[in-house]
XYZ file of C-alpha atoms in Angstrom:
395
model
C -0.082 -0.082 0.127
C 2.711 2.531 1.157
C 4.496 1.276 -2.315
C 1.384 2.046 -4.163
C 1.291 5.541 -2.679
C 4.885 6.278 -3.297
C 4.153 5.357 -6.790
C 0.886 7.796 -7.224
C 2.874 10.355 -5.732
C 5.374 10.315 -8.450
C 3.053 10.165 -11.225
C 0.836 13.279 -9.745
C 4.408 15.146 -9.722
C 5.092 13.774 -13.323
C 1.801 14.825 -14.428
C 2.265 18.478 -12.898
C 5.661 18.856 -14.431
C 5.063 17.790 -17.822
C 1.400 18.598 -18.450
C 1.173 22.208 -16.412
C 4.380 23.410 -15.604
C 5.911 22.544 -19.383
C 3.039 24.054 -21.329
C 3.079 27.145 -19.384
C 7.024 27.497 -19.492
C 6.844 27.110 -23.359
C 3.881 29.728 -23.705
C 5.765 32.188 -21.840
C 9.077 31.272 -23.120
C 9.608 34.801 -24.761
C 8.301 36.871 -22.003
C 11.150 35.783 -19.471
C 14.394 37.885 -19.224
C 16.505 34.738 -19.813
C 14.827 32.065 -21.082
C 17.663 29.612 -20.642
C 17.284 30.194 -17.099
C 14.057 28.831 -17.264
C 15.006 25.799 -19.071
C 17.973 25.009 -16.899
C 15.574 24.720 -13.683
C 12.995 23.030 -15.588
C 15.766 20.347 -16.398
C 17.106 20.380 -12.904
C 13.830 19.505 -11.909
C 13.221 16.624 -14.357
C 16.517 15.332 -13.424
C 15.233 14.796 -9.652
C 12.081 13.397 -11.061
C 14.108 11.037 -12.985
C 16.339 10.046 -10.184
C 13.388 9.327 -7.743
C 11.897 7.312 -10.218
C 14.859 4.907 -10.867
C 14.954 4.350 -6.937
C 11.551 3.449 -6.903
C 11.913 1.032 -9.776
C 14.907 -0.677 -7.884
C 12.686 -0.645 -4.663
C 15.010 1.100 -2.722
C 13.964 3.679 0.056
C 15.534 7.139 -0.434
C 18.744 7.802 1.232
C 18.782 11.156 3.220
C 21.360 12.743 1.342
C 19.405 12.348 -1.805
C 16.080 13.507 0.010
C 18.444 16.852 1.504
C 20.104 17.431 -2.259
C 16.742 16.884 -4.084
C 14.769 19.587 -1.698
C 17.436 22.035 -1.801
C 17.855 21.670 -5.603
C 14.268 22.135 -6.356
C 13.961 25.262 -4.013
C 17.139 26.817 -5.915
C 15.500 26.102 -9.113
C 12.105 27.763 -7.923
C 14.112 30.685 -6.435
C 16.093 31.188 -9.760
C 12.895 30.636 -11.919
C 10.993 33.263 -9.968
C 13.712 36.193 -9.950
C 13.223 36.303 -13.610
C 9.533 37.397 -12.961
C 8.133 41.069 -12.623
C 5.837 41.500 -9.419
C 2.775 41.296 -11.261
C 3.073 37.746 -12.932
C 3.612 36.028 -9.712
C 1.328 32.862 -9.072
C 0.082 33.541 -13.018
C 0.488 31.512 -15.490
C 4.533 32.307 -16.232
C 5.150 31.526 -12.459
C 5.140 27.662 -13.480
C 7.364 26.513 -10.616
C 4.887 27.247 -7.736
C 2.537 24.849 -9.328
C 4.993 22.017 -8.577
C 7.851 22.684 -6.124
C 4.961 21.874 -3.160
C 4.812 18.300 -4.947
C 8.526 17.880 -4.806
C 8.471 18.154 -0.920
C 5.356 15.932 -0.715
C 7.214 13.185 -2.810
C 10.739 13.639 -1.261
C 9.294 13.804 2.412
C 7.107 11.010 1.730
C 9.020 8.960 4.318
C 9.661 12.001 6.895
C 6.021 12.773 8.197
C 3.667 15.368 7.676
C 5.401 17.844 9.774
C 8.499 17.656 7.445
C 6.035 18.316 4.406
C 4.070 21.265 6.112
C 7.552 22.950 6.855
C 8.752 22.380 3.488
C 5.498 23.883 2.032
C 5.924 26.657 4.584
C 9.311 27.466 3.565
C 8.547 27.644 -0.107
C 5.579 30.015 0.499
C 7.381 32.480 2.813
C 10.395 32.568 -0.066
C 8.023 33.215 -2.640
C 6.422 36.024 -0.670
C 9.796 37.505 0.090
C 10.379 37.526 -3.620
C 7.351 38.952 -3.960
C 7.993 41.849 -1.781
C 11.539 42.468 -3.451
C 10.002 42.292 -6.966
C 7.296 44.920 -5.896
C 3.925 44.720 -4.068
C 0.922 44.488 -6.358
C -2.217 45.820 -6.028
C -4.705 44.637 -3.458
C -6.859 43.035 -5.878
C -3.892 41.476 -7.476
C -2.580 40.431 -4.137
C -6.209 38.817 -3.060
C -6.139 36.801 -6.458
C -2.621 35.476 -5.704
C -3.487 34.394 -2.114
C -6.450 32.314 -3.681
C -4.278 30.710 -6.021
C -1.666 30.052 -3.619
C -4.295 28.216 -1.270
C -5.815 26.328 -3.631
C -2.499 25.111 -5.008
C -1.146 24.496 -1.520
C -4.298 22.563 -0.601
C -3.988 19.843 -2.677
C -0.515 19.505 -1.482
C -1.565 19.204 2.208
C -4.502 16.987 1.282
C -1.954 14.456 -0.586
C 0.579 14.598 2.472
C -2.352 14.432 5.226
C -3.701 11.180 3.267
C -0.224 9.551 3.237
C 0.037 10.106 6.685
C -3.239 8.412 7.324
C -2.671 5.595 5.195
C 0.966 5.174 6.590
C -0.942 4.892 9.964
C -3.069 2.486 8.522
C -0.258 0.321 6.939
C 1.136 0.430 10.686
C -1.793 -0.893 12.358
C -2.474 -3.250 9.787
C 0.993 -4.285 10.441
C 0.711 -4.877 14.109
C -2.877 -6.586 14.397
C -1.170 -9.004 11.318
C 1.654 -9.712 13.956
C -0.691 -10.180 16.894
C -2.920 -12.729 14.760
C 0.126 -14.243 14.012
C 1.523 -14.373 17.689
C -2.175 -15.751 18.606
C -2.045 -18.426 16.105
C 1.475 -19.390 17.205
C 0.585 -19.562 20.589
C -2.455 -21.812 19.933
C -0.280 -24.141 17.727
C 2.130 -24.362 20.436
C -0.843 -25.050 23.117
C -2.359 -27.671 20.733
C 1.262 -29.409 20.351
C 1.527 -29.302 24.091
C -1.663 -30.896 24.642
C -0.998 -33.515 22.465
C 2.433 -34.309 23.815
C 0.870 -34.593 27.441
C -1.836 -36.770 26.103
C 0.843 -38.778 24.343
C 2.835 -39.276 27.610
C -0.034 -39.771 29.556
C -1.227 -42.929 27.394
C 2.428 -44.136 27.809
C 2.496 -43.875 31.439
C -1.299 -45.486 31.205
C 0.280 -48.398 29.854
C 3.319 -48.925 32.512
C 3.406 -46.809 35.306
C -0.361 -46.289 36.225
C -0.489 -50.345 36.482
C 2.397 -50.486 38.534
C 1.260 -48.040 41.016
C -2.224 -49.430 41.258
C -0.851 -52.705 42.233
C 0.846 -51.385 45.034
C -2.018 -49.563 45.845
C -4.048 -52.433 46.276
C -1.479 -55.211 47.486
C -1.444 -57.420 44.379
C 2.445 -56.531 43.983
C 4.873 -56.775 46.620
C 7.287 -53.877 46.892
C 9.820 -56.711 48.639
C 9.839 -58.187 45.472
C 13.023 -58.073 43.399
C 10.975 -58.053 40.378
C 8.753 -55.504 41.480
C 11.346 -53.201 42.542
C 13.307 -53.437 39.112
C 9.985 -52.746 37.451
C 9.577 -49.151 39.796
C 13.432 -48.591 39.258
C 12.812 -48.721 35.286
C 9.695 -46.833 35.124
C 11.364 -44.136 37.726
C 14.097 -43.658 35.152
C 11.627 -43.530 31.924
C 9.756 -40.553 34.134
C 13.243 -38.986 34.614
C 13.727 -39.172 30.659
C 10.274 -37.827 30.125
C 10.896 -34.967 32.100
C 14.458 -34.234 30.507
C 12.620 -34.198 27.204
C 11.193 -31.035 27.984
C 14.572 -29.161 28.885
C 16.278 -27.210 26.139
C 19.693 -28.966 26.216
C 22.481 -28.668 23.756
C 22.634 -32.704 23.567
C 18.907 -34.002 23.908
C 20.221 -37.677 23.858
C 22.992 -37.365 26.495
C 20.954 -35.130 28.481
C 17.893 -37.827 28.694
C 20.649 -40.623 29.255
C 22.059 -38.672 32.164
C 18.639 -38.363 33.875
C 18.184 -41.999 33.773
C 21.623 -42.593 34.847
C 20.648 -40.301 37.947
C 17.839 -42.874 38.927
C 20.446 -45.458 39.061
C 22.873 -43.387 41.085
C 20.342 -42.587 44.028
C 20.056 -46.287 44.317
C 23.825 -46.910 45.138
C 25.031 -47.672 41.770
C 28.309 -46.320 40.541
C 27.716 -45.372 37.087
C 30.616 -44.128 34.728
C 29.633 -42.222 31.514
C 32.054 -42.172 28.614
C 30.965 -40.328 25.268
C 32.876 -39.980 21.885
C 31.859 -37.963 18.843
C 29.926 -34.832 18.202
C 26.164 -34.521 18.899
C 23.988 -35.503 16.125
C 20.584 -34.566 15.392
C 18.246 -37.368 16.451
C 14.444 -37.564 16.564
C 12.676 -38.039 19.974
C 11.181 -41.190 19.020
C 14.421 -42.418 18.246
C 16.280 -41.108 21.311
C 13.647 -42.965 23.279
C 14.041 -46.190 21.244
C 17.795 -46.061 21.584
C 17.947 -45.208 25.663
C 14.876 -47.605 26.657
C 17.303 -51.045 26.336
C 20.002 -49.257 28.359
C 17.467 -47.582 31.136
C 16.197 -51.300 31.323
C 19.948 -52.486 32.152
C 20.466 -49.766 34.623
C 17.384 -50.342 36.671
C 18.676 -53.830 37.455
C 22.147 -52.910 37.972
C 23.351 -53.739 41.659
C 26.789 -51.680 42.429
C 28.359 -50.922 39.203
C 27.754 -49.638 35.436
C 29.289 -48.399 32.845
C 27.532 -46.285 29.971
C 28.958 -45.308 26.779
C 27.649 -43.124 23.849
C 29.555 -43.186 20.552
C 28.840 -41.034 17.679
C 30.491 -40.905 14.291
C 30.557 -42.641 10.677
C 26.763 -41.870 10.412
C 25.990 -43.606 13.542
C 24.613 -43.264 16.784
C 25.404 -46.334 19.365
C 24.362 -46.438 23.205
C 25.677 -49.074 25.594
C 25.879 -49.939 28.986
C 27.784 -52.737 30.862
C 26.005 -53.865 34.537
C 26.553 -56.352 37.040
C 23.157 -57.907 36.655
C 22.885 -60.124 33.743
C 19.724 -61.351 34.440
C 17.875 -58.291 32.938
C 14.507 -58.277 30.456
C 15.419 -56.165 27.516
C 12.385 -54.499 25.801
C 12.512 -55.030 22.150
C 13.233 -52.076 19.792
C 9.986 -50.496 18.622
C 11.532 -48.199 15.894
C 12.501 -49.477 12.590
C 16.352 -49.412 12.248
C 17.194 -49.649 15.984
C 19.443 -52.646 16.630
C 19.704 -53.616 20.124
C 22.708 -56.403 20.838
C 22.951 -57.831 24.382
C 25.998 -60.128 25.684
C 25.983 -61.914 28.549
C 29.311 -62.960 30.109
C 30.887 -63.955 33.595
C 28.117 -62.311 35.202
C 27.854 -59.038 33.610
C 25.792 -57.650 30.840
C 26.480 -55.736 27.846
C 23.715 -53.755 25.927
C 24.246 -51.806 22.977
C 21.761 -50.126 20.640
C 22.431 -48.403 17.657
C 21.085 -46.482 14.807
C 22.298 -45.330 11.469
C 21.753 -41.557 10.417
C 23.627 -41.848 7.501
C 25.376 -44.229 5.038
C 29.197 -44.314 6.239
C 31.885 -43.384 3.770
C 34.562 -46.003 3.595
C 37.220 -43.782 4.602
C 35.666 -42.517 7.429
C 37.618 -43.506 10.339
C 34.914 -43.443 13.134
C 33.391 -46.219 12.292
C 34.524 -48.542 15.382
C 32.710 -48.515 18.638
C 34.404 -47.073 21.523
C 36.563 -49.612 23.419
C 35.143 -50.043 27.118
C 37.529 -49.077 29.416
C 38.680 -52.091 31.742
C 38.218 -51.961 35.295
C 38.518 -54.224 38.310
C 35.080 -55.311 38.414
C 34.929 -56.584 34.775
C 36.487 -58.750 32.933
C 36.295 -59.279 28.947
C 34.376 -61.658 27.670
C 35.707 -64.707 25.756
C 34.436 -66.527 22.944
C 33.975 -69.535 25.037
C 31.698 -68.320 27.694
C 29.655 -65.371 26.464
C 26.164 -65.501 25.390
C 24.928 -62.988 22.720
C 21.562 -61.903 21.375
C 20.721 -59.156 18.910
C 17.277 -57.956 17.925
C 16.538 -55.434 14.813
C 13.563 -53.595 13.263
C 14.948 -53.486 9.715
C 13.694 -49.925 7.736
C 12.487 -52.619 4.958
């Protein structure tokens, strides 16, 4: 809308310049003292119109130096052209500059506001009045006619400046309204997404946590039973991971895994965590599938555990070694997640992996991180280790 208004101002000025001022200049060319002065002033004003039109075509805002230059040049052209007229010719047909100089102010001061435009119009009128006094004060009847002409010409220019201000205020209000509507729509979408996430979490809890709590409340489950305590520890770790999903973390996978590790540490388990590789973007559902087997193993750890996160070569692997081999590891629920378990000499290795990208042959980070040996863990050998793996293939 503002761009169309700027174009309309340029069209009005061009129509006045070439449709009114130019015929008046050519019709009275022989009556001027120096015709070349009038032609030079007209050429300078034409140059201002052309340059401003080029800025409009390029969709550029008017630079302040250019606005100041255009205003000074237009006033200088009006001053020089008017100085060639006798007092009785002011605001008559030979006084062609008074028809359009005010429109230059309306156009060039379009972005400056109404007060700046009114100041320019007032300056032009005062300058013309001063030249009139120097050229000779006309009769009362002629002065009254000049005042009417000046009032009629300036009224159109002031009306255009006022309209520009009103449209600018309308545009500002429309922009503010559009931003407010977008904010409301965004808040509504966020609220709907949060509500959907909460319902999804409630459904997940309804299938695991709520039956466990119900069994503990009605006495059907014995808190002294080791399997019940393991279920409670596993569900507590899942809840902690669920809460961690709402946090803003630079590494969500590691942050959610640490939440589950914290539950094991509160039960007296010494957990060591090793991380290799930089953070890779992993969707939430895949992070859940990667950490689920590890949390199940950590929930049954008795004294020590060692967790490892390895990222590189387009793969993400999360593993844990615990001292409780008798553990039920849940099956992967997402496609592409591979879960491997190894039982050896009273210890359990659980590894969940996912391929993000196809690794290149030259990638040197394809090998998994080697677990650090400790006094409580002996490396499994081929004769005594039992391993199993499960995978949900993308196909």
